[in-house]
Amino acid sequence: MAWTRSDQGNMTDDEVRAKVTAAIKDVPYAIGMNNHMGSKVTSDKRIMSIVLDVCKEHGLFFVDSRTNYWSVVPELAAQKGMPPVRNDIFLDDAHTLAHVNRQITKVIEWLDKNETCVTIGHVGVSGMYTSSALRASVPTLKDHAKFVGVGDLVRSVWGWKGNPATNTTIPSDAQ
């Protein structure tokens, strides 16, 4: 699902609902959604309320990438009884090995103070440094955390029991 700046204020509630529903149908086995792109819309309570309502109706959770300082997603998700899951640390917002390694150090520091740490990184060409740094850091990271997929995290931490409408069972991230 893509948003343009002109979409944000001009779409009716029904148009927003239709756009989100179509995006969900495009990825039939999705268990959640996030805003990797389209950060500005996460500050719009009207639109994000509709997005979260549609996600909830389809049994999907929403991960806030936190690419917008003014995001209303965690607040609205909590009000709607959805997990307020959000990115804690971007691994590769700068594409250098040194930066990714510094971010992994921040993950370890975060985990010394918090129960969970949701991190986001890239794959493909832009994620080559990320995958390299992660491979090298796994032994150290294992001393501080258990690696789980975000689907398992929302079920264990927030007790999310969403049941994606197109699935008869909730897939495990381990599958």
CSV table of C-alpha atoms in Angstrom, one decimal:
chain,number,residue,atom,x,y,z
A,1,MET,CA,0.0,0.0,0.0
A,2,ALA,CA,1.5,3.3,-1.0
A,3,TRP,CA,0.5,6.8,0.2
A,4,THR,CA,1.2,10.0,-1.5
A,5,ARG,CA,1.2,13.4,0.2
A,6,SER,CA,-1.9,14.3,-1.7
A,7,ASP,CA,-3.7,11.1,-0.5
A,8,GLN,CA,-3.4,11.9,3.2
A,9,GLY,CA,-5.8,14.7,3.6
A,10,ASN,CA,-8.0,14.1,0.6
A,11,MET,CA,-9.1,10.5,1.1
A,12,THR,CA,-12.5,9.8,2.6
A,13,ASP,CA,-12.9,7.3,5.4
A,14,ASP,CA,-14.3,4.8,2.9
A,15,GLU,CA,-11.4,5.3,0.5
A,16,VAL,CA,-8.8,4.7,3.3
A,17,ARG,CA,-10.7,1.6,4.3
A,18,ALA,CA,-10.8,0.3,0.7
A,19,LYS,CA,-7.1,1.0,0.2
A,20,VAL,CA,-6.1,-0.8,3.3
A,21,THR,CA,-8.4,-3.7,2.6
A,22,ALA,CA,-7.0,-4.0,-0.9
A,23,ALA,CA,-3.4,-4.0,0.5
A,24,ILE,CA,-4.3,-6.8,2.9
A,25,LYS,CA,-5.8,-8.9,0.0
A,26,ASP,CA,-2.6,-8.4,-2.0
A,27,VAL,CA,-0.6,-10.3,0.7
A,28,PRO,CA,-3.0,-13.0,1.7
A,29,TYR,CA,-0.8,-14.7,4.4
A,30,ALA,CA,0.3,-11.6,6.1
A,31,ILE,CA,0.0,-11.6,9.9
A,32,GLY,CA,0.8,-7.9,10.4
A,33,MET,CA,1.4,-4.6,8.7
A,34,ASN,CA,3.8,-1.8,9.1
A,35,ASN,CA,4.6,1.7,7.7
A,36,HIS,CA,8.1,1.3,6.4
A,37,MET,CA,7.2,3.9,3.9
A,38,GLY,CA,4.4,6.5,4.4
A,39,SER,CA,5.6,7.9,7.6
A,40,LYS,CA,3.7,11.1,7.5
A,41,VAL,CA,0.3,9.3,7.6
A,42,THR,CA,1.2,7.8,11.0
A,43,SER,CA,0.6,11.2,12.6
A,44,ASP,CA,-2.9,11.5,11.2
A,45,LYS,CA,-5.3,10.1,13.9
A,46,ARG,CA,-8.3,9.8,11.5
A,47,ILE,CA,-6.4,7.8,8.9
A,48,MET,CA,-4.5,5.7,11.3
A,49,SER,CA,-7.6,4.9,13.3
A,50,ILE,CA,-9.1,3.5,10.1
A,51,VAL,CA,-5.9,1.6,9.2
A,52,LEU,CA,-5.8,0.0,12.6
A,53,ASP,CA,-9.5,-0.8,12.6
A,54,VAL,CA,-9.1,-2.6,9.3
A,55,CYS,CA,-6.0,-4.4,10.5
A,56,LYS,CA,-7.9,-5.6,13.6
A,57,GLU,CA,-10.9,-6.7,11.6
A,58,HIS,CA,-8.6,-8.9,9.6
A,59,GLY,CA,-6.7,-10.2,12.6
A,60,LEU,CA,-3.5,-8.3,11.8
A,61,PHE,CA,-1.3,-6.4,14.2
A,62,PHE,CA,0.5,-3.2,13.1
A,63,VAL,CA,4.2,-2.4,13.6
A,64,ASP,CA,5.0,1.3,13.9
A,65,SER,CA,8.4,1.8,12.2
A,66,ARG,CA,8.8,5.0,14.2
A,67,THR,CA,9.9,6.9,11.2
A,68,ASN,CA,7.8,9.9,12.3
A,69,TYR,CA,8.4,11.5,15.7
A,70,TRP,CA,4.7,12.5,15.9
A,71,SER,CA,3.3,9.0,15.3
A,72,VAL,CA,0.0,8.3,16.9
A,73,VAL,CA,0.1,4.5,16.2
A,74,PRO,CA,1.1,3.2,19.7
A,75,GLU,CA,-1.5,5.3,21.5
A,76,LEU,CA,-4.3,4.3,19.0
A,77,ALA,CA,-3.3,0.7,19.0
A,78,ALA,CA,-3.4,0.5,22.8
A,79,GLN,CA,-6.9,2.2,22.8
A,80,LYS,CA,-8.1,-0.4,20.3
A,81,GLY,CA,-6.8,-3.4,22.3
A,82,MET,CA,-4.0,-4.0,19.8
A,83,PRO,CA,-0.4,-4.6,20.6
A,84,PRO,CA,1.4,-1.2,20.6
A,85,VAL,CA,4.5,-2.7,18.9
A,86,ARG,CA,7.0,-0.3,17.5
A,87,ASN,CA,10.5,-0.3,16.2
A,88,ASP,CA,13.0,0.5,18.9
A,89,ILE,CA,16.3,0.6,16.9
A,90,PHE,CA,16.9,1.0,13.1
A,91,LEU,CA,20.0,-1.1,12.3
A,92,ASP,CA,20.8,0.5,9.0
A,93,ASP,CA,19.4,3.9,8.7
A,94,ALA,CA,22.9,4.7,7.5
A,95,HIS,CA,24.4,2.2,5.1
A,96,THR,CA,27.9,1.5,6.6
A,97,LEU,CA,29.2,-1.5,8.5
A,98,ALA,CA,30.5,0.8,11.2
A,99,HIS,CA,27.1,2.3,11.7
A,100,VAL,CA,25.3,-1.1,11.8
A,101,ASN,CA,27.8,-2.3,14.4
A,102,ARG,CA,27.1,0.7,16.5
A,103,GLN,CA,23.4,0.1,16.3
A,104,ILE,CA,23.9,-3.5,17.4
A,105,THR,CA,25.7,-2.2,20.4
A,106,LYS,CA,22.7,0.0,21.1
A,107,VAL,CA,20.5,-3.1,20.9
A,108,ILE,CA,22.6,-4.7,23.6
A,109,GLU,CA,22.4,-1.6,25.7
A,110,TRP,CA,18.7,-1.3,25.2
A,111,LEU,CA,18.2,-5.0,26.2
A,112,ASP,CA,20.1,-4.3,29.4
A,113,LYS,CA,17.3,-2.0,30.4
A,114,ASN,CA,14.2,-3.4,28.6
A,115,GLU,CA,12.5,-6.8,28.1
A,116,THR,CA,12.3,-6.5,24.3
A,117,CYS,CA,13.9,-4.7,21.5
A,118,VAL,CA,12.2,-4.6,18.1
A,119,THR,CA,14.8,-3.8,15.4
A,120,ILE,CA,14.4,-3.1,11.7
A,121,GLY,CA,17.0,-3.6,9.0
A,122,HIS,CA,17.0,-4.0,5.3
A,123,VAL,CA,17.7,-7.0,3.0
A,124,GLY,CA,19.1,-7.0,-0.5
A,125,VAL,CA,21.9,-4.8,-1.7
A,126,SER,CA,21.2,-2.1,0.9
A,127,GLY,CA,21.1,-4.8,3.7
A,128,MET,CA,24.5,-6.4,2.9
A,129,TYR,CA,26.2,-4.6,5.8
A,130,THR,CA,23.3,-5.4,8.0
A,131,SER,CA,23.4,-9.1,7.3
A,132,SER,CA,27.2,-9.2,7.7
A,133,ALA,CA,27.1,-7.4,11.0
A,134,LEU,CA,24.3,-9.5,12.3
A,135,ARG,CA,26.0,-12.8,11.4
A,136,ALA,CA,29.1,-11.6,13.3
A,137,SER,CA,27.1,-10.4,16.3
A,138,VAL,CA,24.8,-13.4,16.8
A,139,PRO,CA,27.0,-15.1,19.5
A,140,THR,CA,27.2,-11.9,21.5
A,141,LEU,CA,23.5,-11.0,21.0
A,142,LYS,CA,22.5,-14.5,22.1
A,143,ASP,CA,24.0,-13.7,25.5
A,144,HIS,CA,21.5,-10.8,25.8
A,145,ALA,CA,18.4,-11.9,24.0
A,146,LYS,CA,16.3,-14.6,22.4
A,147,PHE,CA,15.7,-14.0,18.7
A,148,VAL,CA,12.0,-14.2,17.9
A,149,GLY,CA,9.9,-13.0,15.0
A,150,VAL,CA,7.6,-10.1,15.6
A,151,GLY,CA,4.5,-12.4,15.2
A,152,ASP,CA,5.7,-14.5,18.1
A,153,LEU,CA,6.6,-11.4,20.1
A,154,VAL,CA,3.1,-9.8,19.8
A,155,ARG,CA,1.5,-13.1,20.9
A,156,SER,CA,3.9,-13.6,23.9
A,157,VAL,CA,4.3,-10.1,25.2
A,158,TRP,CA,0.9,-8.6,24.4
A,159,GLY,CA,-1.2,-11.8,24.3
A,160,TRP,CA,-2.3,-10.9,20.7
A,161,LYS,CA,-4.8,-13.5,19.4
A,162,GLY,CA,-5.4,-12.0,16.1
A,163,ASN,CA,-6.5,-14.6,13.5
A,164,PRO,CA,-5.8,-13.4,10.0
A,165,ALA,CA,-9.0,-13.9,8.0
A,166,THR,CA,-7.4,-15.8,5.2
A,167,ASN,CA,-5.7,-18.3,7.5
A,168,THR,CA,-7.3,-21.0,9.6
A,169,THR,CA,-4.3,-20.9,12.0
A,170,ILE,CA,-1.9,-18.3,13.1
A,171,PRO,CA,1.5,-19.1,11.5
A,172,SER,CA,4.5,-19.2,13.7
A,173,ASP,CA,7.6,-17.2,12.7
A,174,ALA,CA,9.5,-20.5,13.1
A,175,GLN,CA,7.7,-22.1,10.2
